[in-house]
Amino acid sequence: MKYFFLLTILTIMSCSPNIRSKITSKQSLLSDNEPVLVFQKDEPFDNNGIKIGTIRAGDYGMSTNCSYNEVIRTLIQLAKQNGANILKITEHKTPDLWSTCDRITAQIYRVPDFRKYEKEIVWSPNRKLTWDDFKGSPKPISNTNVAATSYCGFGFETNRVALFKKIKIYTKAVFDCKLSWVTQDQVGRQDLLEHEQTHFDLCEVYSRILRKRIEEKKLTVFSIENEGNAIFKEVYDSYLNRQELYEKETNYGLNRQKQIEWTKKVEKELAELNTSL
């Protein structure tokens, strides 16, 4: 098991978007549990499905709540309402002298199998890992007990609302499909997949701990960078130690009884942190 850790701080003002859409081929709507994949402007996308239309988030001029995270969440909901599971950004204007908003234009699509496009997976209780998500090539390693490797990480972003006002914190745990791998002779092992899923679930646990710790500090525009980084490092160190302990106690998932205990323990922690946020 290897891990990577993400730390990004966005320093932007907050605004509220002016949403417009031009829908040419509406499809049956997606449920709240179904994901929408977001492709950035510079990411290639080869459509093998249906183009549904174009959606935009602009700025009225006196808007609020239109940071990148807020705009994307709004556009994803609009995409779902029109049956799209792919959102491809074609234009992205960042805050400037003329607007404090992120202004985004995107084309939306419905594809039959969105999983084949996934490069990373944001943790969700409704999106469990499958062996198809391990798209990397196995690496030669000294420990022959390791049959699979999951690369997962977490970090935080913040849109700074205004001076002396509460900062909104966004955290997420991410599984990197392209770096994660499994040896071909182990594909199909449900017990091993459960072991890897618990690695990802543990990543989400510490993503929530990070958000809780930062929000409890009530940081300001002036303190978020230094104190936020310090909190991240503390949580990072705890997370790394916990992942190593998990591997040791379960013997990479080979100790079935310990694996069951750890899976239940992590599920309990997720439930407890969910109610505290």
Short mmCIF file of C-alpha atoms in Angstrom, two decimals:
data_model
loop_
_atom_site.label_atom_id
_atom_site.label_comp_id
_atom_site.label_asym_id
_atom_site.label_seq_id
_atom_site.Cartn_x
_atom_site.Cartn_y
_atom_site.Cartn_z
CA MET A 1 0.00 0.00 0.00
CA LYS A 2 1.33 3.40 -0.96
CA TYR A 3 -0.23 6.78 -0.40
CA PHE A 4 -0.02 10.26 -1.84
CA PHE A 5 -1.29 13.39 -0.21
CA LEU A 6 -2.85 16.43 -1.75
CA LEU A 7 -2.70 19.93 -0.32
CA THR A 8 -4.20 22.81 -2.25
CA ILE A 9 -5.33 26.19 -0.98
CA LEU A 10 -7.40 28.39 -3.25
CA THR A 11 -7.39 32.10 -2.44
CA ILE A 12 -10.46 33.55 -4.13
CA MET A 13 -13.47 35.64 -3.32
CA SER A 14 -16.95 34.13 -3.16
CA CYS A 15 -19.82 34.89 -5.58
CA SER A 16 -23.14 33.41 -6.79
CA PRO A 17 -23.47 32.20 -10.41
CA ASN A 18 -25.80 33.20 -13.22
CA ILE A 19 -26.75 29.80 -14.65
CA ARG A 20 -27.77 29.32 -18.29
CA SER A 21 -28.21 26.23 -20.44
CA LYS A 22 -28.87 25.19 -24.03
CA ILE A 23 -30.15 21.61 -24.03
CA THR A 24 -30.55 19.83 -27.37
CA SER A 25 -30.98 16.17 -26.33
CA LYS A 26 -32.25 15.78 -22.77
CA GLN A 27 -31.93 12.29 -21.26
CA SER A 28 -33.53 10.62 -18.24
CA LEU A 29 -32.30 12.33 -15.08
CA LEU A 30 -29.59 10.88 -12.87
CA SER A 31 -30.21 10.07 -9.23
CA ASP A 32 -28.32 11.83 -6.45
CA ASN A 33 -26.22 8.70 -6.02
CA GLU A 34 -24.98 8.62 -9.62
CA PRO A 35 -21.70 10.44 -10.29
CA VAL A 36 -20.87 13.08 -12.89
CA LEU A 37 -17.27 13.10 -14.10
CA VAL A 38 -15.71 16.53 -14.60
CA PHE A 39 -13.09 17.02 -17.31
CA GLN A 40 -10.99 20.16 -17.09
CA LYS A 41 -10.44 22.38 -20.13
CA ASP A 42 -7.04 20.87 -20.92
CA GLU A 43 -8.13 17.24 -20.43
CA PRO A 44 -8.97 15.27 -23.60
CA PHE A 45 -12.39 13.65 -23.85
CA ASP A 46 -13.38 11.22 -26.61
CA ASN A 47 -17.17 11.10 -26.64
CA ASN A 48 -18.80 7.75 -27.38
CA GLY A 49 -22.23 8.75 -26.14
CA ILE A 50 -24.81 11.50 -26.59
CA LYS A 51 -24.09 15.21 -26.44
CA ILE A 52 -26.87 16.73 -24.35
CA GLY A 53 -26.05 20.41 -24.54
CA THR A 54 -24.09 23.33 -23.11
CA ILE A 55 -24.33 24.85 -19.65
CA ARG A 56 -22.79 28.06 -18.32
CA ALA A 57 -22.18 29.78 -15.01
CA GLY A 58 -21.59 33.52 -15.35
CA ASP A 59 -21.71 36.58 -13.13
CA TYR A 60 -24.56 39.04 -12.65
CA GLY A 61 -22.06 41.65 -11.54
CA MET A 62 -23.24 41.68 -7.91
CA SER A 63 -23.18 37.92 -7.32
CA THR A 64 -22.33 35.80 -4.28
CA ASN A 65 -21.30 32.17 -3.77
CA CYS A 66 -19.54 31.51 -7.09
CA SER A 67 -16.15 30.09 -6.21
CA TYR A 68 -14.95 27.18 -8.36
CA ASN A 69 -16.23 24.52 -5.95
CA GLU A 70 -19.64 26.17 -5.62
CA VAL A 71 -20.00 26.68 -9.38
CA ILE A 72 -19.02 23.11 -10.21
CA ARG A 73 -21.46 21.70 -7.67
CA THR A 74 -24.26 23.75 -9.22
CA LEU A 75 -23.33 22.70 -12.76
CA ILE A 76 -23.15 19.04 -11.73
CA GLN A 77 -26.69 19.22 -10.39
CA LEU A 78 -27.87 20.82 -13.64
CA ALA A 79 -26.08 18.09 -15.61
CA LYS A 80 -27.85 15.40 -13.57
CA GLN A 81 -31.23 17.03 -14.14
CA ASN A 82 -30.63 16.70 -17.88
CA GLY A 83 -29.32 13.14 -17.68
CA ALA A 84 -25.60 13.83 -18.19
CA ASN A 85 -22.80 11.88 -16.52
CA ILE A 86 -19.92 13.75 -18.18
CA LEU A 87 -19.20 17.48 -17.77
CA LYS A 88 -16.44 18.78 -20.07
CA ILE A 89 -15.25 22.30 -19.29
CA THR A 90 -14.60 24.25 -22.50
CA GLU A 91 -14.00 27.68 -20.97
CA HIS A 92 -12.95 28.75 -17.49
CA LYS A 93 -12.40 32.36 -16.52
CA THR A 94 -10.90 32.77 -13.07
CA PRO A 95 -11.59 35.79 -10.82
CA ASP A 96 -10.10 39.03 -12.14
CA LEU A 97 -10.59 42.80 -12.03
CA TRP A 98 -13.98 42.49 -13.73
CA SER A 99 -15.49 39.69 -11.65
CA THR A 100 -14.83 37.89 -8.39
CA CYS A 101 -16.50 34.76 -9.76
CA ASP A 102 -15.25 31.65 -11.52
CA ARG A 103 -17.11 31.72 -14.85
CA ILE A 104 -17.40 28.31 -16.49
CA THR A 105 -18.82 27.01 -19.76
CA ALA A 106 -19.15 23.24 -20.23
CA GLN A 107 -20.57 20.68 -22.61
CA ILE A 108 -22.46 17.80 -21.04
CA TYR A 109 -22.76 14.22 -22.30
CA ARG A 110 -24.38 10.89 -21.46
CA VAL A 111 -22.01 7.95 -22.00
CA PRO A 112 -22.91 4.26 -21.51
CA ASP A 113 -19.94 3.43 -19.25
CA PHE A 114 -18.52 6.40 -17.35
CA ARG A 115 -16.08 4.20 -15.41
CA LYS A 116 -13.77 3.77 -18.38
CA TYR A 117 -13.12 7.53 -18.33
CA GLU A 118 -12.27 7.71 -14.64
CA LYS A 119 -8.73 8.72 -13.77
CA GLU A 120 -9.57 9.29 -10.13
CA ILE A 121 -12.48 8.54 -7.83
CA VAL A 122 -13.69 10.92 -5.15
CA TRP A 123 -14.82 8.91 -2.13
CA SER A 124 -18.56 8.34 -1.89
CA PRO A 125 -20.61 5.91 0.22
CA ASN A 126 -22.38 4.91 -2.99
CA ARG A 127 -19.25 4.31 -5.07
CA LYS A 128 -17.32 1.26 -3.95
CA LEU A 129 -14.10 0.20 -5.65
CA THR A 130 -14.05 -2.58 -8.24
CA TRP A 131 -11.03 -4.28 -9.75
CA ASP A 132 -11.68 -2.36 -12.98
CA ASP A 133 -10.71 0.80 -11.07
CA PHE A 134 -7.12 -0.46 -10.68
CA LYS A 135 -5.85 0.71 -14.06
CA GLY A 136 -2.12 0.95 -13.34
CA SER A 137 0.57 -1.58 -14.19
CA PRO A 138 1.96 -3.75 -11.36
CA LYS A 139 5.31 -2.54 -10.05
CA PRO A 140 8.15 -4.84 -8.96
CA ILE A 141 8.41 -4.73 -5.17
CA SER A 142 10.37 -6.67 -2.56
CA ASN A 143 7.37 -7.70 -0.43
CA THR A 144 5.77 -10.66 -2.20
CA ASN A 145 2.70 -10.42 0.07
CA VAL A 146 1.58 -7.26 -1.75
CA ALA A 147 -0.82 -8.28 -4.53
CA ALA A 148 -2.36 -4.81 -5.03
CA THR A 149 -1.50 -1.18 -4.38
CA SER A 150 -3.97 1.64 -3.80
CA TYR A 151 -2.91 5.24 -4.25
CA CYS A 152 -5.26 7.47 -2.30
CA GLY A 153 -4.86 10.93 -0.89
CA PHE A 154 -6.70 13.83 0.69
CA GLY A 155 -6.40 17.58 0.92
CA PHE A 156 -8.38 20.75 1.41
CA GLU A 157 -9.45 23.82 -0.50
CA THR A 158 -11.01 27.02 0.73
CA ASN A 159 -12.79 29.92 -0.86
CA ARG A 160 -12.11 32.99 1.21
CA VAL A 161 -15.43 34.71 1.57
CA ALA A 162 -14.20 38.10 2.76
CA LEU A 163 -12.06 39.63 5.46
CA PHE A 164 -13.12 38.63 8.98
CA LYS A 165 -15.84 36.28 7.69
CA LYS A 166 -16.01 32.52 8.13
CA ILE A 167 -14.05 30.53 5.57
CA LYS A 168 -15.70 27.62 3.79
CA ILE A 169 -13.62 24.44 3.87
CA TYR A 170 -13.78 21.72 1.22
CA THR A 171 -12.00 18.41 1.75
CA LYS A 172 -12.04 15.23 -0.29
CA ALA A 173 -10.43 11.81 -0.40
CA VAL A 174 -9.33 10.68 -3.85
CA PHE A 175 -8.37 7.28 -5.29
CA ASP A 176 -5.93 7.48 -8.23
CA CYS A 177 -6.97 4.86 -10.81
CA LYS A 178 -3.92 5.25 -13.03
CA LEU A 179 -1.41 4.62 -10.24
CA SER A 180 -3.33 1.89 -8.41
CA TRP A 181 -2.76 -1.70 -9.55
CA VAL A 182 -3.47 -5.36 -8.90
CA THR A 183 -1.62 -8.44 -10.18
CA GLN A 184 -3.68 -10.37 -12.72
CA ASP A 185 -3.68 -13.59 -10.70
CA GLN A 186 -5.39 -11.76 -7.80
CA VAL A 187 -8.23 -10.12 -9.77
CA GLY A 188 -11.51 -11.51 -8.49
CA ARG A 189 -10.43 -11.88 -4.87
CA GLN A 190 -13.23 -10.23 -2.92
CA ASP A 191 -11.31 -10.33 0.38
CA LEU A 192 -8.40 -8.42 -1.17
CA LEU A 193 -10.76 -5.87 -2.71
CA GLU A 194 -12.30 -5.34 0.73
CA HIS A 195 -8.81 -4.71 2.10
CA GLU A 196 -8.16 -2.05 -0.55
CA GLN A 197 -11.59 -0.47 -0.02
CA THR A 198 -10.81 -0.09 3.67
CA HIS A 199 -7.59 1.73 2.75
CA PHE A 200 -9.76 4.19 0.77
CA ASP A 201 -12.33 4.41 3.58
CA LEU A 202 -9.53 5.20 6.04
CA CYS A 203 -8.44 7.99 3.73
CA GLU A 204 -11.97 9.42 3.92
CA VAL A 205 -11.89 9.18 7.72
CA TYR A 206 -8.83 11.43 7.86
CA SER A 207 -10.26 13.76 5.23
CA ARG A 208 -13.19 14.32 7.60
CA ILE A 209 -10.87 14.68 10.59
CA LEU A 210 -8.96 17.34 8.64
CA ARG A 211 -12.12 19.30 7.86
CA LYS A 212 -13.33 19.04 11.45
CA ARG A 213 -9.98 20.19 12.85
CA ILE A 214 -9.77 23.19 10.51
CA GLU A 215 -13.37 24.25 11.10
CA GLU A 216 -12.96 24.02 14.87
CA LYS A 217 -10.04 26.48 14.73
CA LYS A 218 -12.24 29.12 13.04
CA LEU A 219 -9.33 30.33 10.94
CA THR A 220 -9.32 33.69 9.19
CA VAL A 221 -8.00 34.95 5.87
CA PHE A 222 -4.78 35.84 7.67
CA SER A 223 -4.24 32.49 9.43
CA ILE A 224 -5.57 29.87 7.01
CA GLU A 225 -2.34 29.27 5.11
CA ASN A 226 0.09 28.80 8.00
CA GLU A 227 -2.26 27.25 10.54
CA GLY A 228 -4.10 25.24 7.89
CA ASN A 229 -0.83 23.76 6.69
CA ALA A 230 0.17 22.91 10.26
CA ILE A 231 -3.13 21.13 10.91
CA PHE A 232 -2.80 19.26 7.63
CA LYS A 233 0.68 18.03 8.57
CA GLU A 234 -0.54 16.76 11.94
CA VAL A 235 -3.45 14.90 10.35
CA TYR A 236 -1.17 13.64 7.57
CA ASP A 237 1.28 12.13 10.05
CA SER A 238 -1.53 10.43 12.00
CA TYR A 239 -3.01 9.08 8.78
CA LEU A 240 0.29 7.66 7.58
CA ASN A 241 0.89 5.92 10.89
CA ARG A 242 -2.64 4.52 10.88
CA GLN A 243 -2.29 3.10 7.38
CA GLU A 244 0.95 1.39 8.35
CA LEU A 245 -0.70 -0.06 11.47
CA TYR A 246 -3.58 -1.33 9.32
CA GLU A 247 -1.17 -3.16 7.01
CA LYS A 248 0.77 -4.62 9.92
CA GLU A 249 -2.20 -5.87 11.93
CA THR A 250 -4.05 -7.35 8.95
CA ASN A 251 -0.85 -8.66 7.29
CA TYR A 252 -1.90 -6.97 4.02
CA GLY A 253 -5.39 -8.44 4.38
CA LEU A 254 -4.22 -12.04 4.83
CA ASN A 255 -5.32 -12.14 8.49
CA ARG A 256 -9.05 -12.48 7.90
CA GLN A 257 -10.18 -11.93 11.48
CA LYS A 258 -8.15 -8.75 11.85
CA GLN A 259 -9.41 -7.55 8.46
CA ILE A 260 -13.02 -7.93 9.58
CA GLU A 261 -12.24 -6.04 12.80
CA TRP A 262 -10.56 -3.17 10.93
CA THR A 263 -13.34 -2.90 8.35
CA LYS A 264 -15.97 -2.60 11.09
CA LYS A 265 -13.81 -0.14 13.04
CA VAL A 266 -13.35 2.17 10.04
CA GLU A 267 -17.05 1.98 9.15
CA LYS A 268 -17.88 3.05 12.71
CA GLU A 269 -15.46 5.97 12.53
CA LEU A 270 -17.02 7.13 9.25
CA ALA A 271 -20.47 7.06 10.83
CA GLU A 272 -19.33 8.97 13.91
CA LEU A 273 -17.54 11.64 11.87
CA ASN A 274 -20.53 11.97 9.56
CA THR A 275 -22.76 12.97 12.46
CA SER A 276 -20.21 15.39 13.88
CA LEU A 277 -19.79 17.41 10.67
#
